Coordinates of C-alpha atoms in Angstrom, one line a residue:
M14 CA -43.3 -24.0 -78.5
A15 CA -44.0 -27.7 -77.8
T16 CA -47.6 -28.6 -77.0
P17 CA -48.9 -31.4 -74.7
A18 CA -50.1 -34.7 -76.2
P19 CA -53.9 -35.0 -76.5
A20 CA -55.7 -36.4 -73.5
G21 CA -55.5 -40.2 -73.4
E22 CA -52.4 -40.2 -75.7
E23 CA -49.7 -39.3 -73.2
D24 CA -46.6 -41.5 -73.2
A25 CA -43.5 -41.6 -71.0
F26 CA -42.1 -38.5 -72.8
S27 CA -45.2 -36.4 -72.0
R28 CA -44.6 -36.4 -68.2
Y29 CA -41.7 -35.3 -66.1
R30 CA -39.3 -38.2 -65.4
S31 CA -36.5 -37.9 -62.8
P32 CA -33.2 -38.0 -64.7
L33 CA -31.8 -39.8 -61.7
V34 CA -33.7 -42.9 -63.0
S35 CA -34.3 -42.1 -66.6
R36 CA -30.7 -41.2 -67.4
Y37 CA -28.3 -42.4 -64.8
A38 CA -29.1 -44.8 -62.1
S39 CA -28.2 -48.5 -62.2
P40 CA -31.1 -51.0 -62.6
D41 CA -30.4 -52.5 -59.2
M42 CA -30.6 -49.2 -57.3
A43 CA -33.7 -48.1 -59.3
F44 CA -35.4 -51.4 -58.4
N45 CA -34.4 -51.0 -54.7
F46 CA -36.6 -47.9 -54.5
S47 CA -39.3 -49.2 -56.9
E48 CA -43.0 -49.7 -56.0
R49 CA -42.6 -53.4 -56.8
K50 CA -39.8 -53.8 -54.2
K51 CA -41.7 -51.7 -51.7
F52 CA -45.1 -53.3 -51.9
G53 CA -43.6 -56.8 -52.4
T54 CA -41.7 -56.2 -49.1
W55 CA -44.9 -55.1 -47.4
R56 CA -46.5 -58.5 -48.3
R57 CA -43.5 -60.4 -47.0
L58 CA -43.7 -58.5 -43.8
W59 CA -47.3 -59.4 -43.4
L60 CA -46.4 -63.0 -44.1
Y61 CA -43.6 -63.0 -41.4
L62 CA -46.0 -61.5 -38.9
A63 CA -48.6 -64.1 -39.6
Q64 CA -46.1 -67.0 -39.5
A65 CA -44.7 -65.7 -36.2
E66 CA -48.1 -65.2 -34.7
K67 CA -49.1 -68.7 -35.7
S68 CA -46.0 -70.2 -34.2
L69 CA -46.8 -68.5 -30.9
G70 CA -50.3 -69.9 -30.7
L71 CA -52.7 -67.5 -32.5
P72 CA -55.4 -69.3 -34.6
I73 CA -53.8 -68.9 -38.0
T74 CA -54.0 -71.9 -40.4
D75 CA -51.4 -73.4 -42.7
E76 CA -53.9 -72.8 -45.5
Q77 CA -53.9 -69.1 -44.8
I78 CA -50.1 -69.0 -44.7
Q79 CA -49.8 -70.9 -48.0
E80 CA -52.3 -68.5 -49.6
M81 CA -50.2 -65.5 -48.6
E82 CA -47.0 -67.2 -49.8
A83 CA -48.5 -67.9 -53.2
N84 CA -49.5 -64.2 -53.7
L85 CA -46.4 -62.3 -52.5
D86 CA -45.7 -60.9 -56.0
N87 CA -49.2 -61.1 -57.4
I88 CA -49.8 -57.3 -56.9
D89 CA -52.6 -55.6 -58.8
F90 CA -51.2 -52.1 -58.8
K91 CA -54.3 -50.7 -60.6
M92 CA -56.6 -52.0 -57.8
A93 CA -54.2 -50.7 -55.2
A94 CA -54.3 -47.2 -56.8
E95 CA -58.1 -47.2 -56.9
E96 CA -58.3 -48.3 -53.3
E97 CA -55.9 -45.6 -52.2
K98 CA -57.9 -43.0 -54.0
R99 CA -61.0 -44.2 -52.3
L100 CA -59.5 -44.7 -48.8
R101 CA -56.8 -42.0 -48.8
H102 CA -54.6 -44.5 -47.0
D103 CA -51.8 -46.3 -48.8
V104 CA -51.3 -49.2 -46.3
M105 CA -55.0 -50.0 -46.0
A106 CA -55.3 -49.9 -49.8
H107 CA -52.7 -52.6 -50.1
V108 CA -54.2 -54.6 -47.2
H109 CA -57.4 -54.7 -49.2
T110 CA -55.6 -55.5 -52.5
F111 CA -53.6 -58.4 -50.8
A112 CA -56.8 -59.6 -49.2
H113 CA -58.6 -59.7 -52.5
C114 CA -56.2 -62.4 -53.8
C115 CA -56.0 -64.0 -50.4
P116 CA -59.6 -64.3 -49.3
K117 CA -58.9 -67.1 -46.8
A118 CA -56.2 -65.0 -45.1
A119 CA -58.0 -61.7 -45.4
G120 CA -58.9 -61.7 -41.7
I121 CA -55.4 -62.1 -40.4
I122 CA -53.4 -59.8 -42.7
H123 CA -51.9 -57.0 -40.7
L124 CA -53.1 -58.5 -37.4
G125 CA -52.2 -56.3 -34.5
A126 CA -50.0 -54.0 -36.6
T127 CA -49.9 -50.4 -37.5
S128 CA -49.0 -48.8 -40.8
C129 CA -45.4 -48.2 -39.7
Y130 CA -45.0 -52.0 -39.3
V131 CA -44.8 -52.3 -43.0
G132 CA -43.8 -48.7 -43.8
D133 CA -40.8 -48.2 -41.5
N134 CA -39.6 -51.8 -41.6
T135 CA -39.6 -51.7 -45.3
D136 CA -37.7 -48.5 -45.3
L137 CA -35.0 -50.0 -43.0
I138 CA -34.8 -53.0 -45.4
V139 CA -34.4 -50.7 -48.4
L140 CA -31.8 -48.6 -46.6
H141 CA -29.8 -51.7 -45.7
D142 CA -30.1 -53.2 -49.2
G143 CA -29.1 -49.8 -50.7
L144 CA -25.9 -49.6 -48.6
N145 CA -25.1 -53.2 -49.7
L146 CA -25.4 -52.0 -53.3
L147 CA -23.2 -49.0 -52.8
L148 CA -20.4 -50.7 -50.9
P149 CA -19.0 -52.9 -53.7
K150 CA -19.1 -49.9 -56.0
L151 CA -17.1 -47.8 -53.6
A152 CA -14.7 -50.7 -53.1
R153 CA -14.2 -51.0 -56.9
V154 CA -13.5 -47.2 -57.2
I155 CA -10.9 -47.5 -54.4
S156 CA -9.4 -50.6 -56.1
R157 CA -9.0 -48.9 -59.5
L158 CA -7.5 -45.8 -57.9
A159 CA -5.1 -47.9 -55.9
G160 CA -3.8 -49.5 -59.1
F161 CA -3.4 -46.0 -60.5
A162 CA -1.6 -44.7 -57.4
D163 CA 0.8 -47.7 -57.4
K164 CA 1.5 -47.3 -61.1
Y165 CA 2.4 -43.6 -60.7
A166 CA 3.8 -43.6 -57.2
N167 CA 7.2 -42.5 -58.5
L168 CA 6.1 -40.0 -61.1
P169 CA 7.0 -36.5 -59.9
T170 CA 4.4 -33.8 -60.4
L171 CA 4.1 -30.2 -59.3
G172 CA 2.2 -29.8 -56.0
F173 CA -0.2 -27.0 -55.4
T174 CA -1.2 -25.2 -52.3
H175 CA -3.7 -22.3 -52.7
Y176 CA -3.6 -23.5 -56.4
Q177 CA -0.2 -21.9 -56.5
P178 CA 3.0 -24.0 -57.4
A179 CA 4.4 -25.7 -54.3
Q180 CA 6.9 -28.5 -53.5
L181 CA 6.8 -31.5 -55.7
T182 CA 4.8 -34.6 -54.9
T183 CA 4.0 -37.6 -57.1
V184 CA 1.0 -38.4 -59.2
G185 CA 0.5 -41.5 -57.1
K186 CA 0.8 -39.7 -53.8
R187 CA -1.9 -37.2 -54.9
C188 CA -4.2 -40.1 -55.8
A189 CA -3.5 -41.7 -52.4
L190 CA -5.0 -38.6 -50.8
W191 CA -8.2 -39.2 -52.8
I192 CA -8.2 -42.9 -51.7
Q193 CA -7.7 -42.0 -48.1
D194 CA -11.0 -40.0 -48.1
L195 CA -12.8 -42.8 -49.9
C196 CA -11.5 -45.4 -47.4
M197 CA -13.0 -43.3 -44.6
D198 CA -16.3 -43.3 -46.6
L199 CA -16.1 -47.1 -47.0
H200 CA -15.7 -47.5 -43.2
N201 CA -18.6 -45.0 -42.6
L202 CA -20.9 -46.8 -45.0
E203 CA -20.1 -50.2 -43.4
R204 CA -20.7 -48.8 -40.0
A205 CA -24.1 -47.2 -41.0
R206 CA -25.2 -50.5 -42.5
D207 CA -24.1 -52.6 -39.5
E208 CA -25.7 -50.3 -37.0
L209 CA -29.1 -50.4 -38.7
R210 CA -31.7 -52.2 -36.7
F211 CA -35.2 -53.3 -37.4
R212 CA -38.2 -51.5 -36.1
G213 CA -40.0 -54.8 -35.4
V214 CA -43.5 -55.2 -34.1
K215 CA -44.2 -52.2 -31.8
G216 CA -47.8 -51.1 -32.4
T217 CA -49.3 -47.7 -32.8
T218 CA -47.2 -45.7 -30.3
G219 CA -44.4 -48.2 -29.8
T220 CA -45.8 -49.8 -26.6
Q221 CA -46.7 -53.1 -28.2
A222 CA -50.1 -52.8 -26.5
S223 CA -52.1 -54.4 -29.4
F224 CA -49.8 -57.5 -29.4
L225 CA -49.9 -57.7 -25.6
Q226 CA -53.7 -57.9 -25.9
L227 CA -53.5 -60.5 -28.7
F228 CA -51.4 -62.7 -26.5
E229 CA -53.5 -62.1 -23.4
G230 CA -50.9 -60.3 -21.4
D231 CA -48.0 -62.7 -22.1
H232 CA -45.0 -60.4 -22.3
D233 CA -42.6 -63.2 -23.2
K234 CA -44.6 -64.0 -26.3
V235 CA -44.7 -60.4 -27.4
E236 CA -40.9 -60.2 -27.1
E237 CA -40.5 -63.5 -28.9
L238 CA -42.8 -62.2 -31.7
D239 CA -40.6 -59.2 -32.1
R240 CA -37.5 -61.4 -32.2
L241 CA -38.9 -63.9 -34.7
V242 CA -40.1 -61.2 -37.2
T243 CA -36.8 -59.4 -36.9
A244 CA -34.9 -62.5 -37.7
M245 CA -37.2 -63.4 -40.6
A246 CA -36.5 -60.0 -42.1
G247 CA -32.8 -60.6 -42.0
F248 CA -31.9 -58.3 -39.1
K249 CA -29.9 -59.3 -36.0
R250 CA -31.4 -56.7 -33.7
A251 CA -34.5 -54.5 -33.4
Y252 CA -34.8 -51.2 -31.6
I253 CA -36.0 -51.8 -28.1
V254 CA -37.9 -48.6 -27.9
T255 CA -39.6 -46.7 -30.7
G256 CA -42.5 -44.3 -31.0
Q257 CA -44.9 -45.0 -33.8
T258 CA -41.8 -44.8 -36.1
Y259 CA -38.2 -45.6 -35.6
S260 CA -36.2 -42.5 -34.7
R261 CA -35.7 -40.2 -37.6
K262 CA -32.2 -39.7 -36.4
V263 CA -31.5 -43.0 -38.1
D264 CA -32.1 -41.3 -41.5
I265 CA -29.7 -38.6 -40.5
E266 CA -27.0 -41.1 -39.8
V267 CA -27.5 -42.8 -43.1
L268 CA -27.7 -39.7 -45.3
S269 CA -24.8 -38.0 -43.5
V270 CA -22.4 -40.7 -44.6
L271 CA -23.8 -40.4 -48.2
A272 CA -23.3 -36.6 -48.0
S273 CA -19.8 -37.2 -46.8
L274 CA -19.2 -39.5 -49.8
G275 CA -20.5 -36.8 -52.0
A276 CA -18.0 -34.3 -50.6
S277 CA -15.1 -36.8 -51.2
I278 CA -16.2 -37.4 -54.8
H279 CA -16.7 -33.7 -55.5
K280 CA -13.1 -33.0 -54.3
I281 CA -11.6 -35.8 -56.4
C282 CA -13.5 -34.8 -59.5
T283 CA -12.6 -31.1 -59.0
D284 CA -9.0 -32.1 -58.9
I285 CA -9.4 -34.1 -62.1
R286 CA -11.1 -31.1 -63.8
L287 CA -8.3 -28.8 -62.8
L288 CA -5.6 -31.3 -64.0
A289 CA -7.5 -31.6 -67.3
N290 CA -7.2 -27.9 -67.7
L291 CA -3.5 -28.2 -67.2
K292 CA -3.5 -31.1 -69.7
E293 CA -1.7 -33.3 -67.2
I294 CA -4.4 -35.9 -66.6
E295 CA -7.7 -36.5 -68.5
E296 CA -10.7 -38.6 -67.9
P297 CA -11.7 -41.1 -70.6
F298 CA -12.7 -39.5 -73.9
E299 CA -14.4 -41.7 -76.5
K300 CA -13.5 -41.7 -80.1
E301 CA -16.7 -40.1 -81.3
Q302 CA -17.4 -38.0 -78.2
I303 CA -18.2 -34.3 -78.8
G304 CA -16.8 -31.8 -76.3
S305 CA -18.7 -28.8 -77.6
S306 CA -21.3 -28.2 -80.2
A307 CA -19.4 -25.0 -81.3
M308 CA -15.7 -25.6 -80.4
A309 CA -14.8 -28.9 -82.1
Y310 CA -11.4 -29.1 -80.5
K311 CA -12.7 -29.2 -76.9
R312 CA -12.3 -32.2 -74.6
N313 CA -14.5 -31.3 -71.7
P314 CA -14.2 -33.4 -68.5
M315 CA -18.0 -34.1 -68.6
R316 CA -17.9 -37.2 -66.4
S317 CA -16.1 -35.3 -63.6
E318 CA -18.5 -32.4 -64.1
R319 CA -21.5 -34.7 -63.8
C320 CA -20.0 -36.1 -60.5
C321 CA -19.6 -32.6 -59.1
S322 CA -23.0 -31.5 -60.2
L323 CA -24.8 -34.5 -58.6
A324 CA -22.5 -34.6 -55.5
R325 CA -23.7 -31.1 -54.7
H326 CA -27.3 -32.4 -54.8
L327 CA -26.3 -35.3 -52.6
M328 CA -24.7 -33.1 -50.0
T329 CA -27.7 -30.8 -49.7
L330 CA -30.1 -33.8 -49.1
I331 CA -28.8 -34.2 -45.5
L332 CA -30.8 -31.1 -44.6
D333 CA -34.1 -33.0 -45.2
P334 CA -33.6 -35.6 -42.4
L335 CA -32.1 -33.1 -40.1
Q336 CA -35.2 -30.9 -40.3
T337 CA -37.5 -33.9 -40.3
A338 CA -36.1 -35.3 -37.1
S339 CA -36.2 -32.0 -35.4
V340 CA -39.9 -31.5 -35.9
Q341 CA -41.3 -34.9 -35.1
W342 CA -43.8 -34.2 -32.3
F343 CA -44.0 -36.7 -29.5
E344 CA -44.5 -40.3 -30.8
R345 CA -44.8 -39.2 -34.5
T346 CA -46.2 -36.7 -37.0
L347 CA -47.0 -37.5 -40.6
D348 CA -45.1 -34.5 -42.0
D349 CA -42.1 -36.8 -42.4
S350 CA -43.7 -39.1 -45.0
A351 CA -43.8 -37.1 -48.2
N352 CA -40.3 -35.6 -47.6
R353 CA -38.8 -39.0 -46.9
R354 CA -40.3 -40.5 -50.1
V355 CA -38.1 -38.0 -52.0
S356 CA -35.0 -37.5 -49.9
L357 CA -34.1 -41.1 -49.0
A358 CA -34.5 -42.4 -52.6
E359 CA -32.7 -39.4 -54.2
A360 CA -29.8 -39.7 -51.8
F361 CA -29.2 -43.4 -52.7
L362 CA -29.8 -43.0 -56.4
T363 CA -27.4 -40.0 -56.6
A364 CA -24.7 -41.8 -54.6
D365 CA -25.1 -44.8 -56.9
I366 CA -24.8 -42.6 -60.0
I367 CA -21.6 -40.7 -58.9
L368 CA -19.9 -44.0 -57.8
S369 CA -20.7 -45.6 -61.1
T370 CA -19.4 -42.5 -63.0
L371 CA -16.2 -42.3 -60.8
Q372 CA -15.5 -45.9 -61.4
N373 CA -15.7 -45.3 -65.1
I374 CA -13.4 -42.4 -64.8
S375 CA -10.9 -44.3 -62.7
E376 CA -10.8 -47.1 -65.2
G377 CA -9.7 -44.8 -68.0
L378 CA -7.6 -42.0 -66.5
V379 CA -4.9 -40.8 -69.0
V380 CA -1.7 -39.3 -67.8
Y381 CA 0.6 -37.1 -69.9
P382 CA 4.1 -37.4 -68.3
K383 CA 5.8 -35.0 -70.8
V384 CA 3.3 -32.2 -70.0
I385 CA 3.9 -32.9 -66.3
A386 CA 7.7 -32.8 -66.8
R387 CA 7.5 -29.5 -68.7
R388 CA 5.5 -27.8 -66.0
I389 CA 8.0 -29.1 -63.4
Q390 CA 10.8 -27.6 -65.4
Q391 CA 9.0 -24.3 -65.5
E392 CA 8.8 -24.1 -61.7
L393 CA 11.7 -26.3 -60.5
P394 CA 14.5 -23.7 -60.9
F395 CA 12.9 -21.5 -58.2
M396 CA 12.3 -24.5 -55.9
S397 CA 15.9 -25.7 -56.3
T398 CA 17.5 -22.5 -55.1
E399 CA 17.8 -23.7 -51.5
N400 CA 19.6 -26.8 -52.7
I401 CA 21.9 -24.7 -54.9
I402 CA 22.8 -22.4 -51.9
M403 CA 23.6 -25.5 -49.8
A404 CA 25.8 -26.9 -52.5
M405 CA 27.7 -23.6 -52.9
V406 CA 28.3 -23.4 -49.1
K407 CA 29.7 -27.0 -49.2
A408 CA 32.0 -25.9 -52.0
G409 CA 33.3 -23.0 -49.8
G410 CA 31.0 -20.2 -50.6
N411 CA 29.4 -17.7 -48.2
R412 CA 25.7 -18.4 -47.6
Q413 CA 24.6 -14.7 -47.4
D414 CA 26.5 -13.8 -50.6
C415 CA 25.1 -16.8 -52.5
H416 CA 21.6 -16.0 -51.2
E417 CA 21.8 -12.4 -52.6
K418 CA 23.1 -13.7 -56.0
I419 CA 20.3 -16.1 -56.2
R420 CA 17.7 -13.5 -55.2
V421 CA 18.8 -11.1 -58.0
L422 CA 18.9 -13.8 -60.7
S423 CA 15.6 -15.2 -59.6
Q424 CA 13.9 -11.7 -59.9
Q425 CA 15.4 -11.4 -63.4
A426 CA 14.1 -14.8 -64.4
A427 CA 10.7 -14.1 -62.9
A428 CA 10.5 -10.9 -65.0
V429 CA 11.1 -12.9 -68.1
V430 CA 8.3 -15.3 -67.2
K431 CA 5.7 -12.7 -66.1
Q432 CA 6.5 -9.7 -68.1
E433 CA 7.8 -11.2 -71.4
G434 CA 5.9 -14.5 -71.4
G435 CA 9.2 -16.4 -71.8
D436 CA 10.4 -19.6 -70.2
N437 CA 12.1 -19.7 -66.8
D438 CA 15.8 -19.1 -67.5
L439 CA 17.1 -19.0 -64.0
I440 CA 19.3 -22.1 -64.5
A441 CA 20.8 -20.6 -67.7
R442 CA 21.6 -17.5 -65.7
I443 CA 23.3 -19.5 -63.0
R444 CA 25.3 -21.4 -65.6
A445 CA 26.4 -18.1 -67.1
D446 CA 27.5 -16.6 -63.8
P447 CA 31.1 -17.5 -62.9
Y448 CA 30.3 -17.1 -59.2
F449 CA 28.5 -20.5 -59.4
S450 CA 31.3 -22.2 -61.4
P451 CA 32.2 -24.5 -58.4
I452 CA 28.8 -26.3 -58.8
H453 CA 28.1 -26.0 -62.5
D454 CA 28.8 -29.7 -62.9
Q455 CA 26.3 -30.5 -60.1
L456 CA 23.3 -28.6 -61.5
E457 CA 21.7 -31.6 -63.3
T458 CA 21.8 -33.6 -60.1
L459 CA 20.5 -30.8 -58.1
L460 CA 17.6 -30.4 -60.5
E461 CA 16.6 -34.0 -60.6
P462 CA 12.8 -33.9 -59.9
T463 CA 12.8 -37.2 -57.8
S464 CA 15.1 -35.5 -55.3
F465 CA 12.3 -33.1 -54.5
T466 CA 9.5 -35.6 -53.8
G467 CA 10.7 -36.7 -50.4
R468 CA 9.1 -40.0 -49.2
A469 CA 6.0 -39.7 -51.4
S470 CA 6.5 -43.0 -53.2
Q471 CA 7.4 -44.9 -50.0
Q472 CA 4.3 -43.4 -48.4
V473 CA 2.1 -44.7 -51.2
T474 CA 3.5 -48.2 -51.0
R475 CA 3.0 -48.4 -47.2
F476 CA -0.5 -46.8 -47.4
L477 CA -1.7 -49.3 -50.0
K478 CA -0.3 -52.3 -48.2
E479 CA -1.4 -51.4 -44.6
E480 CA -4.6 -49.5 -45.1
V481 CA -6.1 -50.0 -48.6
Y482 CA -5.7 -53.6 -49.6
P483 CA -7.0 -55.0 -46.2
V484 CA -10.3 -53.0 -46.4
L485 CA -10.8 -54.2 -50.0
A486 CA -10.4 -57.9 -49.1
P487 CA -14.1 -58.5 -48.3
Y488 CA -15.1 -57.3 -51.7
Q489 CA -12.6 -59.3 -53.9
S490 CA -15.4 -61.4 -55.4
K491 CA -17.1 -58.3 -56.8
M492 CA -14.0 -56.5 -58.3
G493 CA -14.4 -57.8 -61.8
V494 CA -17.3 -55.6 -62.8
K495 CA -16.2 -53.0 -65.4
M496 CA -18.3 -49.8 -65.6
E497 CA -19.6 -48.7 -69.0
L498 CA -21.7 -45.6 -69.1
T499 CA -24.7 -45.3 -71.4
L500 CA -24.7 -41.4 -71.2

């Protein structure tokens, strides 16, 4: 049994580390939810507030502004931790820490603001930036799958309903169904990003009373302060009304689209896992990759399994903001804080990971046409019986007589498959039956797989042209990134 390291000798491996960051997440998304990004953004928000207040006539000097600008990233995290331990208040701990390196500006840092000025506004910035990180990744996945769908638009494959053999489709058409879901997710992520607003400067209960006092009852200046800070932070609009916080329904909106993305990816990767079992399609498998520590021959779809595993986690996280929003009393309660520290970050980190993994999968999918063709031949004879009956009727046969003949021969062939473990010999039985001699020379044509796929290939071509390529156009400059996984 492993023992803890002696006191004072702990290293990174002696404490729990979230695998979302230590194993999987991209550096960009990990930084987006880092303490350096968070507290650096707090300082920038304090700077914006001071700059706006100065521009509207409050007695703030250029020297104070310059001092704040010079120390935006000069964060003493050790001091901040000591201050928080002493004060039991994270925002005031960082006010004091910032003031320590900005002694001239100390008196005007956080002027008129409440903790949610930095806390909530930073969260909205981080959510916005997080969505901007996810969108190009999702677009790349759609692009890679679009190339795959186009390449295999004409390759017939056995369709499945209820995971039972059904009418033929094509490999590309099945992929188009995956793409359609992801395009919906792309639209939803863009909408969620574009609808995000800034909390702005609202004060302790959202009434802006403290700022109205600072500006001696000048409502126009308070509104202009809100507008200026919102613009400095990169937002076009702020919420007109808030409590102490922005409405926690905003978190529901954002995490719901991420949960929906998780559902899409879980479905896609489940399909890939099932197809891998059929040996029709496989995800990339590296030369020295090991599928099983015991069974050396195995080629497990571990990337798709990872996506499904993490997608389940992503889908469950929507419950957190739903419950948080429902129990916020009046203008605000603090029981949202600890929950949101976990749920918001984990949702974005998880979405980031499964998109990176799915991009890697989509860049290396392997198709086995001969395996697909063999499975079609095992099932196609039964599917072709209606075509055979129609051909016999055209050749002068009686529909009911032909139907009975086909029924008997089909039952015999099914018995060979199910009871004897043999191949489907229905066509051989039809060839051997003189009743069907009028169409014996048509059987190869009647059994051509492409005649059973309907308009699948045409649908793929139209879908890609009209619905997929247009939504990818804004992301063309970011399509060149190839995804390599470290684990």
